[in-house]
XYZ file of C-alpha atoms in Angstrom:
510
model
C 27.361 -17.294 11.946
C 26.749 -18.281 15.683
C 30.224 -17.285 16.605
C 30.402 -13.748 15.124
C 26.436 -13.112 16.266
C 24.532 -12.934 12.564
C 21.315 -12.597 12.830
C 20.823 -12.541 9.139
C 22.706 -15.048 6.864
C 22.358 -13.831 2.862
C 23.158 -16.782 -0.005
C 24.391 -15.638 -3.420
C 24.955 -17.310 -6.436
C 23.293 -20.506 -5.677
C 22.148 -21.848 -9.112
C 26.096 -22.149 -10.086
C 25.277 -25.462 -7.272
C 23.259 -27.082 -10.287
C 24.568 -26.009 -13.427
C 25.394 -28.784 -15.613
C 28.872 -30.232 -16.116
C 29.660 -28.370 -12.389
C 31.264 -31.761 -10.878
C 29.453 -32.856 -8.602
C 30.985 -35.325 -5.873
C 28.156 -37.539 -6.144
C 27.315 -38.134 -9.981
C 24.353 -40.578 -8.890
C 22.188 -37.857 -7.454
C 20.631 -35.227 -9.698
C 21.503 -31.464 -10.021
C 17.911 -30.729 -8.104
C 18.694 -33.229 -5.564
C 22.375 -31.721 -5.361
C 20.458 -28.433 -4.752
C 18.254 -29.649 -2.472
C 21.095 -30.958 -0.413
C 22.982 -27.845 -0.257
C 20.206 -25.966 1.237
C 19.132 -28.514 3.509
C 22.630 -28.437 4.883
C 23.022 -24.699 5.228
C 19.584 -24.319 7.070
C 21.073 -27.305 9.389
C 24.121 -25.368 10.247
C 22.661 -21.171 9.859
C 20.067 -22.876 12.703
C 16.117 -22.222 12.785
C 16.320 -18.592 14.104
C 19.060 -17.438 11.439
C 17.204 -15.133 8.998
C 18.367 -17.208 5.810
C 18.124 -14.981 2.094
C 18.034 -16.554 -0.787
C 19.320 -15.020 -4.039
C 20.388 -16.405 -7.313
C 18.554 -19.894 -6.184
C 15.817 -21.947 -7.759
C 12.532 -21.232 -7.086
C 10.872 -24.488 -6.218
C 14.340 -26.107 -4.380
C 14.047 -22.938 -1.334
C 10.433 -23.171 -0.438
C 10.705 -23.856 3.343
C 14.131 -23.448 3.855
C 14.639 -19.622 3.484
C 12.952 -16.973 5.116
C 13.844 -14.534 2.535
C 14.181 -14.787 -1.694
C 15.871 -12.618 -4.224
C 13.227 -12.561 -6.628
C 13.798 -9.839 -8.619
C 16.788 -9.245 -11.020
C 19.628 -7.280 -9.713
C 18.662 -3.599 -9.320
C 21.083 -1.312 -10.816
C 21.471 2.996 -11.134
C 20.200 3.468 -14.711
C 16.499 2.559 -15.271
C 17.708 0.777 -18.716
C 20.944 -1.562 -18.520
C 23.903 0.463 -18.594
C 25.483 -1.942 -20.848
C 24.768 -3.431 -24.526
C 22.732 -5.853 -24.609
C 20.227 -7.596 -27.372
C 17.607 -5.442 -27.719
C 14.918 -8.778 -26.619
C 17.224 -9.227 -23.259
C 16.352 -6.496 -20.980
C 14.722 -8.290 -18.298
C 17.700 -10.051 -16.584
C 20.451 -7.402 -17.088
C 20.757 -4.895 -13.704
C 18.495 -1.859 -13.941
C 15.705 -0.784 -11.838
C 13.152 -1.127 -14.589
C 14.315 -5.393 -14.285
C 13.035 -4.523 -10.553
C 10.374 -3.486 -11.106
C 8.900 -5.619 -13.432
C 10.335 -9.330 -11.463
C 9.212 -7.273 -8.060
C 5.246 -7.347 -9.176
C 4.979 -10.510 -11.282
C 6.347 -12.760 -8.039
C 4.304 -10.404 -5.638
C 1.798 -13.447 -4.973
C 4.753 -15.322 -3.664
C 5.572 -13.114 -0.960
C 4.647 -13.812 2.849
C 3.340 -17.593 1.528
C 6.553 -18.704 1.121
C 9.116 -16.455 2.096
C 9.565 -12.642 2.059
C 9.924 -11.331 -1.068
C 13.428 -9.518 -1.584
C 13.006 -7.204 -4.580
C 17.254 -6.241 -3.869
C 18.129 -2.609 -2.830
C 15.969 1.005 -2.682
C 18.402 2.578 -4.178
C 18.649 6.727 -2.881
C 22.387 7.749 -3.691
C 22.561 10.544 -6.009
C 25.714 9.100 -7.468
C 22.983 7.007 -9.737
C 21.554 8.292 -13.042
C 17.921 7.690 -11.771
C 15.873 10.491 -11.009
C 13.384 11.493 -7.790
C 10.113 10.354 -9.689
C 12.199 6.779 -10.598
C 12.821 6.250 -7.214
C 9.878 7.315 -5.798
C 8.121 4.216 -8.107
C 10.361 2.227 -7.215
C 9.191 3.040 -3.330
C 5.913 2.581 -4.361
C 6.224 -0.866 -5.649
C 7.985 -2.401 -3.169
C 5.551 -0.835 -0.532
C 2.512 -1.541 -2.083
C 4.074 -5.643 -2.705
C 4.913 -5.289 1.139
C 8.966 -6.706 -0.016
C 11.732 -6.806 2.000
C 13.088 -3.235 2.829
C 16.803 -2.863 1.861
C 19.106 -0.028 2.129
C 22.485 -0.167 0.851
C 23.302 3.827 0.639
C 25.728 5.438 3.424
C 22.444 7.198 4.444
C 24.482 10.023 5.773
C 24.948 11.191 2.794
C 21.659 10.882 1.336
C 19.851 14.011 0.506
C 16.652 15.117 2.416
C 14.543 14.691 -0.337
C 15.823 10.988 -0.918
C 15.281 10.346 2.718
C 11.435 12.057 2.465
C 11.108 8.871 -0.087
C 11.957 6.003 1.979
C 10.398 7.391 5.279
C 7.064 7.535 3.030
C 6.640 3.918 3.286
C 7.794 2.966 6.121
C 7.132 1.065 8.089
C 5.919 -1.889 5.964
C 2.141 -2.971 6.442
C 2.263 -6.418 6.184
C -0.388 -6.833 2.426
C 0.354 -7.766 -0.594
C -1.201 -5.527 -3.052
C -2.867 -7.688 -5.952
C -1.444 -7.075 -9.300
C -5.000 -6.349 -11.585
C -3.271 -6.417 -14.749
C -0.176 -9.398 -14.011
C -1.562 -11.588 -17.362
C -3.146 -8.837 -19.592
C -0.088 -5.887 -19.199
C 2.313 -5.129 -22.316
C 6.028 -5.839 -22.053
C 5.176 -7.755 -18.521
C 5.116 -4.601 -16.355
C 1.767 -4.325 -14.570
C 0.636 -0.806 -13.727
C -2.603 -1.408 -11.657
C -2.088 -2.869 -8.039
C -4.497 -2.814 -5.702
C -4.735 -3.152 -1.936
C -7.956 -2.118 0.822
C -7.430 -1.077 4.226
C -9.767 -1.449 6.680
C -10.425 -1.023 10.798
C -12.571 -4.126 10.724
C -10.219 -6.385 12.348
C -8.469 -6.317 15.472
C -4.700 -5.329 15.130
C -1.998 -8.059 14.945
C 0.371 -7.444 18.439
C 3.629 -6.280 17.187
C 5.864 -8.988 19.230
C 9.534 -8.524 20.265
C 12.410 -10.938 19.486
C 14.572 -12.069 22.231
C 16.313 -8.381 22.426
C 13.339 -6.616 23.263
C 13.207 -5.073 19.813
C 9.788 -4.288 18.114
C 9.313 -6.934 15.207
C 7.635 -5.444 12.533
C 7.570 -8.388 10.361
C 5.180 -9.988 13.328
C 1.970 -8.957 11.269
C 2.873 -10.292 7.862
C 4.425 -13.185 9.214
C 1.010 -13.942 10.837
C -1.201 -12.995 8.165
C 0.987 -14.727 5.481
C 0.713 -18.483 7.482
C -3.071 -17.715 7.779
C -2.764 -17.569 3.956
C -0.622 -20.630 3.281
C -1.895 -23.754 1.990
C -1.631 -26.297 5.127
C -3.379 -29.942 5.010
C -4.739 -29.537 8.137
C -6.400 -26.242 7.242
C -9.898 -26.021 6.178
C -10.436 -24.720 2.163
C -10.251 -21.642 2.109
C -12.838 -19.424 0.063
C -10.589 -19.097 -3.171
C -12.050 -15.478 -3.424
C -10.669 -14.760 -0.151
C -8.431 -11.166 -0.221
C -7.322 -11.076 3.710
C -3.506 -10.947 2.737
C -4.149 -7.996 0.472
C -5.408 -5.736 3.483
C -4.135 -3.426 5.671
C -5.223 -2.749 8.988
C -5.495 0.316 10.384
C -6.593 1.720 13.754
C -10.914 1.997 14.674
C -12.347 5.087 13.192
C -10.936 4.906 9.986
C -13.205 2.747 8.284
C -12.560 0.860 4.494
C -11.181 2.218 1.097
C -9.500 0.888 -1.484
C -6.031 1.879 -2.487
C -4.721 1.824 -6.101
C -1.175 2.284 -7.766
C -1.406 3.654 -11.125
C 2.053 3.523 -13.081
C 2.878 4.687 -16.317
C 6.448 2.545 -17.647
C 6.582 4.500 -20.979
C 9.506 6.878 -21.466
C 7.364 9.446 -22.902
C 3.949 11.245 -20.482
C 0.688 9.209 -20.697
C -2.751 9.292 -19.494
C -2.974 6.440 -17.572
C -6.489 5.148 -16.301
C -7.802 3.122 -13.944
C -10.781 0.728 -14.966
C -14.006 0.792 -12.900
C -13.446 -2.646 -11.131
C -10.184 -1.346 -10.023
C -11.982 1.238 -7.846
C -14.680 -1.271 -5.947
C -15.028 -1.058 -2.338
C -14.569 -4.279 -0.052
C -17.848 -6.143 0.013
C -20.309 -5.162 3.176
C -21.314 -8.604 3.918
C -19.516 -11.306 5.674
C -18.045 -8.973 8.377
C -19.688 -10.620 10.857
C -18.457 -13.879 12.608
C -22.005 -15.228 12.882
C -22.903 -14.557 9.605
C -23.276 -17.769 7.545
C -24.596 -15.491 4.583
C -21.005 -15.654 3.059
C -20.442 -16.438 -0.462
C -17.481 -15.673 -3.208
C -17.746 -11.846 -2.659
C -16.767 -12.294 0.900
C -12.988 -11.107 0.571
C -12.236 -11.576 4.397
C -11.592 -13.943 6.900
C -14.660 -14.468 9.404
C -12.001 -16.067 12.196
C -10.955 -12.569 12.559
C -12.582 -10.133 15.328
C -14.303 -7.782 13.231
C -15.396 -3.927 14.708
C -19.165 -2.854 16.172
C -22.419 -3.622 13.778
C -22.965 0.231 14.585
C -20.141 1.417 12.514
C -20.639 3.088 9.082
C -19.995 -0.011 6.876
C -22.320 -1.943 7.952
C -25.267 0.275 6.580
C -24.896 -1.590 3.658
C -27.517 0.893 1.371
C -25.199 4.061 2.523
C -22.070 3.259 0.889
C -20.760 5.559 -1.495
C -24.267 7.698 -1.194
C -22.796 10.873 -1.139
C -20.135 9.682 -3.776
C -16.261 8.769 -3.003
C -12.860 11.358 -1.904
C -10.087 10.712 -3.946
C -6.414 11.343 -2.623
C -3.516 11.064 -4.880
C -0.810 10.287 -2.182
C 2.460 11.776 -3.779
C 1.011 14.784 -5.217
C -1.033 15.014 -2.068
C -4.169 16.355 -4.351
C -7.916 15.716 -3.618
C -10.643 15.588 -5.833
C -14.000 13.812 -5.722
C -16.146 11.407 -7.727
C -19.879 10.360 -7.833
C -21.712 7.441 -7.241
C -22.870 5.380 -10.167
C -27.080 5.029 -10.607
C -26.826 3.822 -13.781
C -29.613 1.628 -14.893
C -27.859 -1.422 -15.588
C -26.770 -1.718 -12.026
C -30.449 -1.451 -10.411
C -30.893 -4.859 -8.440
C -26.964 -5.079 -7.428
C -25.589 -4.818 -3.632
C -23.459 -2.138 -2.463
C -20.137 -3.692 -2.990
C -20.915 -4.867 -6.524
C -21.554 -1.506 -7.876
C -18.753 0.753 -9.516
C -17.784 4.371 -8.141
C -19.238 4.692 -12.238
C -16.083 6.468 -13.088
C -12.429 5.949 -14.382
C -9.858 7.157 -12.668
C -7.239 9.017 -14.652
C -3.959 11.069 -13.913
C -1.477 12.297 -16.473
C 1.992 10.696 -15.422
C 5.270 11.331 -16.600
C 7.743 8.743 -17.811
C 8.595 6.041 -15.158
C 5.850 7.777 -12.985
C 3.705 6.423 -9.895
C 0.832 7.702 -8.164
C -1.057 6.207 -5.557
C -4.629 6.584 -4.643
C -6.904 6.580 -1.860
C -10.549 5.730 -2.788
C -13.241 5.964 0.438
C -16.617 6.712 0.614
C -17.775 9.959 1.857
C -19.051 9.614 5.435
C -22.983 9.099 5.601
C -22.521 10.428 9.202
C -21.984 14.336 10.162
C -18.484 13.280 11.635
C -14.921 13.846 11.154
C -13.067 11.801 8.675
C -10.070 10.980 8.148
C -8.911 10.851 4.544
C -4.866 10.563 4.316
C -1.421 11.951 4.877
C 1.806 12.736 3.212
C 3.140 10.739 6.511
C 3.096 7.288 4.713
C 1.521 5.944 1.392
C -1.033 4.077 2.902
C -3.332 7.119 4.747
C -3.653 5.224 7.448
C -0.882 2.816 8.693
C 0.572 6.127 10.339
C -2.330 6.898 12.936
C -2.583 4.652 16.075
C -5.976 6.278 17.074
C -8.873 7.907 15.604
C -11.638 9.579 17.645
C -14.526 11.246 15.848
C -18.078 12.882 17.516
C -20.289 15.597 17.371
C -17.784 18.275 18.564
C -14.643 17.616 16.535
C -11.642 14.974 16.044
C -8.921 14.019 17.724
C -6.190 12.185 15.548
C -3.009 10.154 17.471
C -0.288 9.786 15.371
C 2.407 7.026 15.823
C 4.830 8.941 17.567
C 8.169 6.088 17.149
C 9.858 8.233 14.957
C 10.374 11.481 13.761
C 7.821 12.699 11.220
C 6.964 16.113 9.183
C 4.229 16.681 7.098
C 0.082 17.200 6.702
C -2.604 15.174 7.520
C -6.224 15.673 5.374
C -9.407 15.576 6.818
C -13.188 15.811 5.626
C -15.097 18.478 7.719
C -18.662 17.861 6.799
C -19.664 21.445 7.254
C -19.678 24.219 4.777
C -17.717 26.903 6.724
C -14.466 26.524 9.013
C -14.386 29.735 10.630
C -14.888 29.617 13.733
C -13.243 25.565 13.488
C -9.901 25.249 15.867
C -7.496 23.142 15.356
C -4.494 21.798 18.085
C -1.236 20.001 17.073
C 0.767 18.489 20.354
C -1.998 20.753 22.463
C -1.597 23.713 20.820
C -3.767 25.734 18.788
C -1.739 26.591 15.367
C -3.410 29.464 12.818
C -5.139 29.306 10.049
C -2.399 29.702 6.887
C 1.100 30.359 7.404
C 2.259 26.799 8.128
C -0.816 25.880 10.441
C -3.845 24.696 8.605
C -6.325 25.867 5.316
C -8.918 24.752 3.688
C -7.253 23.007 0.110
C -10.693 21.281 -1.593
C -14.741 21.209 -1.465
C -16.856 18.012 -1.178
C -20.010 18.456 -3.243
C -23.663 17.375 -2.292
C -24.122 15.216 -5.787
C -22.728 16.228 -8.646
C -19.731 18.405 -9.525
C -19.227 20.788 -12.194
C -15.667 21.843 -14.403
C -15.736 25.222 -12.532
C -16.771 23.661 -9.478
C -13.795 21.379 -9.297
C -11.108 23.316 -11.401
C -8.222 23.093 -8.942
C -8.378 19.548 -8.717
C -8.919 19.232 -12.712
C -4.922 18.723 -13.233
C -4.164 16.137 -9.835
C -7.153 13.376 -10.534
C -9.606 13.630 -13.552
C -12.869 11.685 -13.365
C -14.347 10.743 -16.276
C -18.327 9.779 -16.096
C -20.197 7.067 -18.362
C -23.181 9.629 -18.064
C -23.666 13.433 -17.521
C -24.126 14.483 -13.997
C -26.769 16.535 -12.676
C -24.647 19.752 -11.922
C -24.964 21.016 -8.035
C -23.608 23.377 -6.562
C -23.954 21.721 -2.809
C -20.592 22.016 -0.498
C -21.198 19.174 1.565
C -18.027 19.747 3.003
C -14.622 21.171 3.191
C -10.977 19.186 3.041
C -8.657 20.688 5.005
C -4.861 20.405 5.678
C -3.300 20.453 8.646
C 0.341 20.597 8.806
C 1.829 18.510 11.964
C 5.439 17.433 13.672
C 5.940 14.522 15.186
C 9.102 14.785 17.092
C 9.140 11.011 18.185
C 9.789 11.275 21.745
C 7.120 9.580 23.129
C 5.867 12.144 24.626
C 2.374 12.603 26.221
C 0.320 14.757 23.288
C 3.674 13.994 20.442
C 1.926 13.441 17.114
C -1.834 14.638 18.730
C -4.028 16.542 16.183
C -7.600 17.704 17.592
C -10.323 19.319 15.241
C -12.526 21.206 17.477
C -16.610 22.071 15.720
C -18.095 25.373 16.785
């Protein structure tokens, strides 16, 4: 490995090490010990800054001596096993549905003990899966922040395959928490959930010894902050800090939720109340001793200014939550619940008082963006086709009086639209710049694609967005017919040149 210049050093097969009756030399030690041994002796010679990846291997024998772990079964091009097998065996034959399923029930192991390897995104079109098969399995392994693996001659990989993969990256470092991991049929979970939020300062990416960006640098940090260690203090066992994603100032909080449906036939697929709950307002602060088992985040992190939105703890969710299905790139909006029952409860214990519901095809995914609507007459930000989490894609936000300006990362080479909430009834005389430039209103410049209501909304009122995201309320609405505001879409380029205004979007107010 040191001789030829490996960086990475990946370990197949190892269980055959411990099978019984596999001759060991030494018949006094164990076949745990044996494995034990094996590893400890490869990690001695790979060396501590070999990237070691474990696959076929014991569970329990690895933990601190790889850096990466196969913990999926093999992926494969069919979602079912291409060959016979009993009809009870379908979990450890290779197919992507096997994935799938061993991807989100070891999610919780990933960036505690190793980086999860869920095996290979596959985009060839030589396989028998199909765009919406591979776009779930994107999904999953971005929303259980695994290991990224291509094994396709990406030359010849079609656009739209490409489009996929370039959705989610980078990785951001969380580990989505699987709702449903004891109570789902078959084993395959369908509800994971992660929050992003601007309330902590942003982990510096750090560069290896040649110069090159490490984006592992924020998991890698934020997964030994979660880690059992004995010289740790106990950490609050409500504590959620690994399952968040941090995005630039400006953004503030939401919640983001994968809905799946794993049936081969279309479903309705909902999303339960307590799926949709916003991050707690207390405990932001780091002198706030006020912190009990709602308080989902770490209070040794910096946290942002006690002026910002979120911390006007009676405001959130006022004016009801925006709802962005990521793939489909649809809007719609929901209301916030006033149900009796809930009188007496903070903030961040009541429910947005609806389900969430989409109509999915067979093997489908959609991902969802749940944030408050602004309490402030400001800009604000609500997501992108760019990357699946809405936010891991903008490196600064800007928002006053007069307009927006939105900096997109400009690394790489990105086309798409960005959404934004324009809490003002008409967009006339509105202007809108892309790299400097004003671009037009329609023809591949920007439009005006949803309404925000006041309160309530009615069927007519919200008919375009009736087929992306359904909302289904406990109680009858009153029905308003209040635009609080406009979404609009702005299409962008981000040609990834680092130039000066490359990836720059400003929203100018009249």
């Amino acid at each position: 490995v040191k001789d030829w210049g490996f960086d990475v050093l990946k370990i197949d097969f190892l269980y055959a090490a411990c099978l019984a009756g596999n001759g060991k030399y030494d018949l006094s030690i164990s076949r745990a010990e044996a494995m034990h041994l094996a590893l400890q002796t490869i990690r001695a010679a790979a060396g501590p800054t070999t990237f070691l990846i474990g696959c076929g291997c014991p569970i329990g024998t690895a933990v601190g001596y790889v850096d990466g772990m196969r913990v999926s079964a093999d992926t494969g091009p069919t979602w079912y096993p291409a060959f016979p097998c009993p009809y009870w065996d379908h979990g450890t034959f290779p197919c992507l549905r096997s994935m799938i399923r061993n991807s989100m029930s070891r999610a919780p192991l990933g960036h505690r003990w190793w980086h999860n390897d869920p095996d290979c995104l596959l985009l060839g079109e030589s396989t028998k899966l199909n765009d919406i098969e591979v776009a779930s399995a994107a999904s999953i392994i971005a929303m259980t922040c695994g290991m990224l693996l291509l094994s396709d001659d990406l030359t010849k990989v079609s656009m739209g395959r490409m489009r996929i993969v370039s959705k989610i990256y980078p990785m951001t470092g969380a580990t989505a928490i699987v709702l449903d991991l004891h109570s789902s049929k078959d084993g395959l979970p369908s509800l994971l959930r992660l929050w992003c939020t601007d309330r902590y300062e942003l982990a510096p990416y750090q560069l290896n010894d040649n110069s090159v960006q490490d984006h592992n640098a924020e998991s890698t940090f934020f997964g030994r902050m979660a880690s059992f260690a004995l010289d740790n203090p106990q950490a609050n066992l409500a504590e959620r800090k690994r399952n968040c994603i941090h995005v630039a100032k400006g953004l503030g909080t939401w919640t983001l939720l994968s809905l799946s449906n794993w049936l081969d036939k279309p479903a309705v697929v909902y999303a339960p109340i307590q799926a949709l709950q916003p991050p707690p307002e207390t405990g932001w602060e780091d002198n706030d001793d006020d912190v009990d088992d709602d308080n989902y985040f770490a209070k040794e992190m910096k946290v942002g200014n006690e002026d910002d939105e979120i911390s006007d703890q009676g405001s959130v969710g006022k004016f009801g939550y925006h709802v962005f299905a990521f793939w489909s790139s649809k809007y719609a909006w929901i209301p916030q619940q006033e149900s009796h029952d809930q009188e007496g409860t903070s903030p961040s214990q009541r429910s947005t008082g609806s389900f969430l519901s989409k109509r999915l095809l067979p093997h489908e995914t959609e991902i969802f963006h749940v944030k408050p609507v602004s309490t402030q007459n400001l800009v604000q930000y609500i997501g992108s086709d760019i990357h699946f989490s809405c936010g891991y894609e903008v490196k600064s936000f800007t928002a006053t009086a007069e307009g927006a300006t939105i900096l997109l990362k400009n690394n790489v080479n990105r086309v798409g639209s960005v959404f934004v909430y324009i809490p003002s009834s008409t967009v006339d005389r509105m202007i809108v710049k892309v790299g400097g430039k004003p671009i037009p209103r329609k023809h591949g410049g920007w439009d005006v694609v949803a309404n925000t209501p006041g309160t309530a909304v009615s069927k007519s009122d919200n008919q375009d967005n009736k087929d992306a995201v359904t909302s289904r309320k406990k109680k009858t609405a009153t029905i308003s017919s209040i635009c609080r505001g406009r979404i609009v879409q702005i299409c962008v380029v981000v040609h990834g040149d680092y130039s000066e205004r490359d990836g720059e979007v400003s929203i100018i107010l009249p």
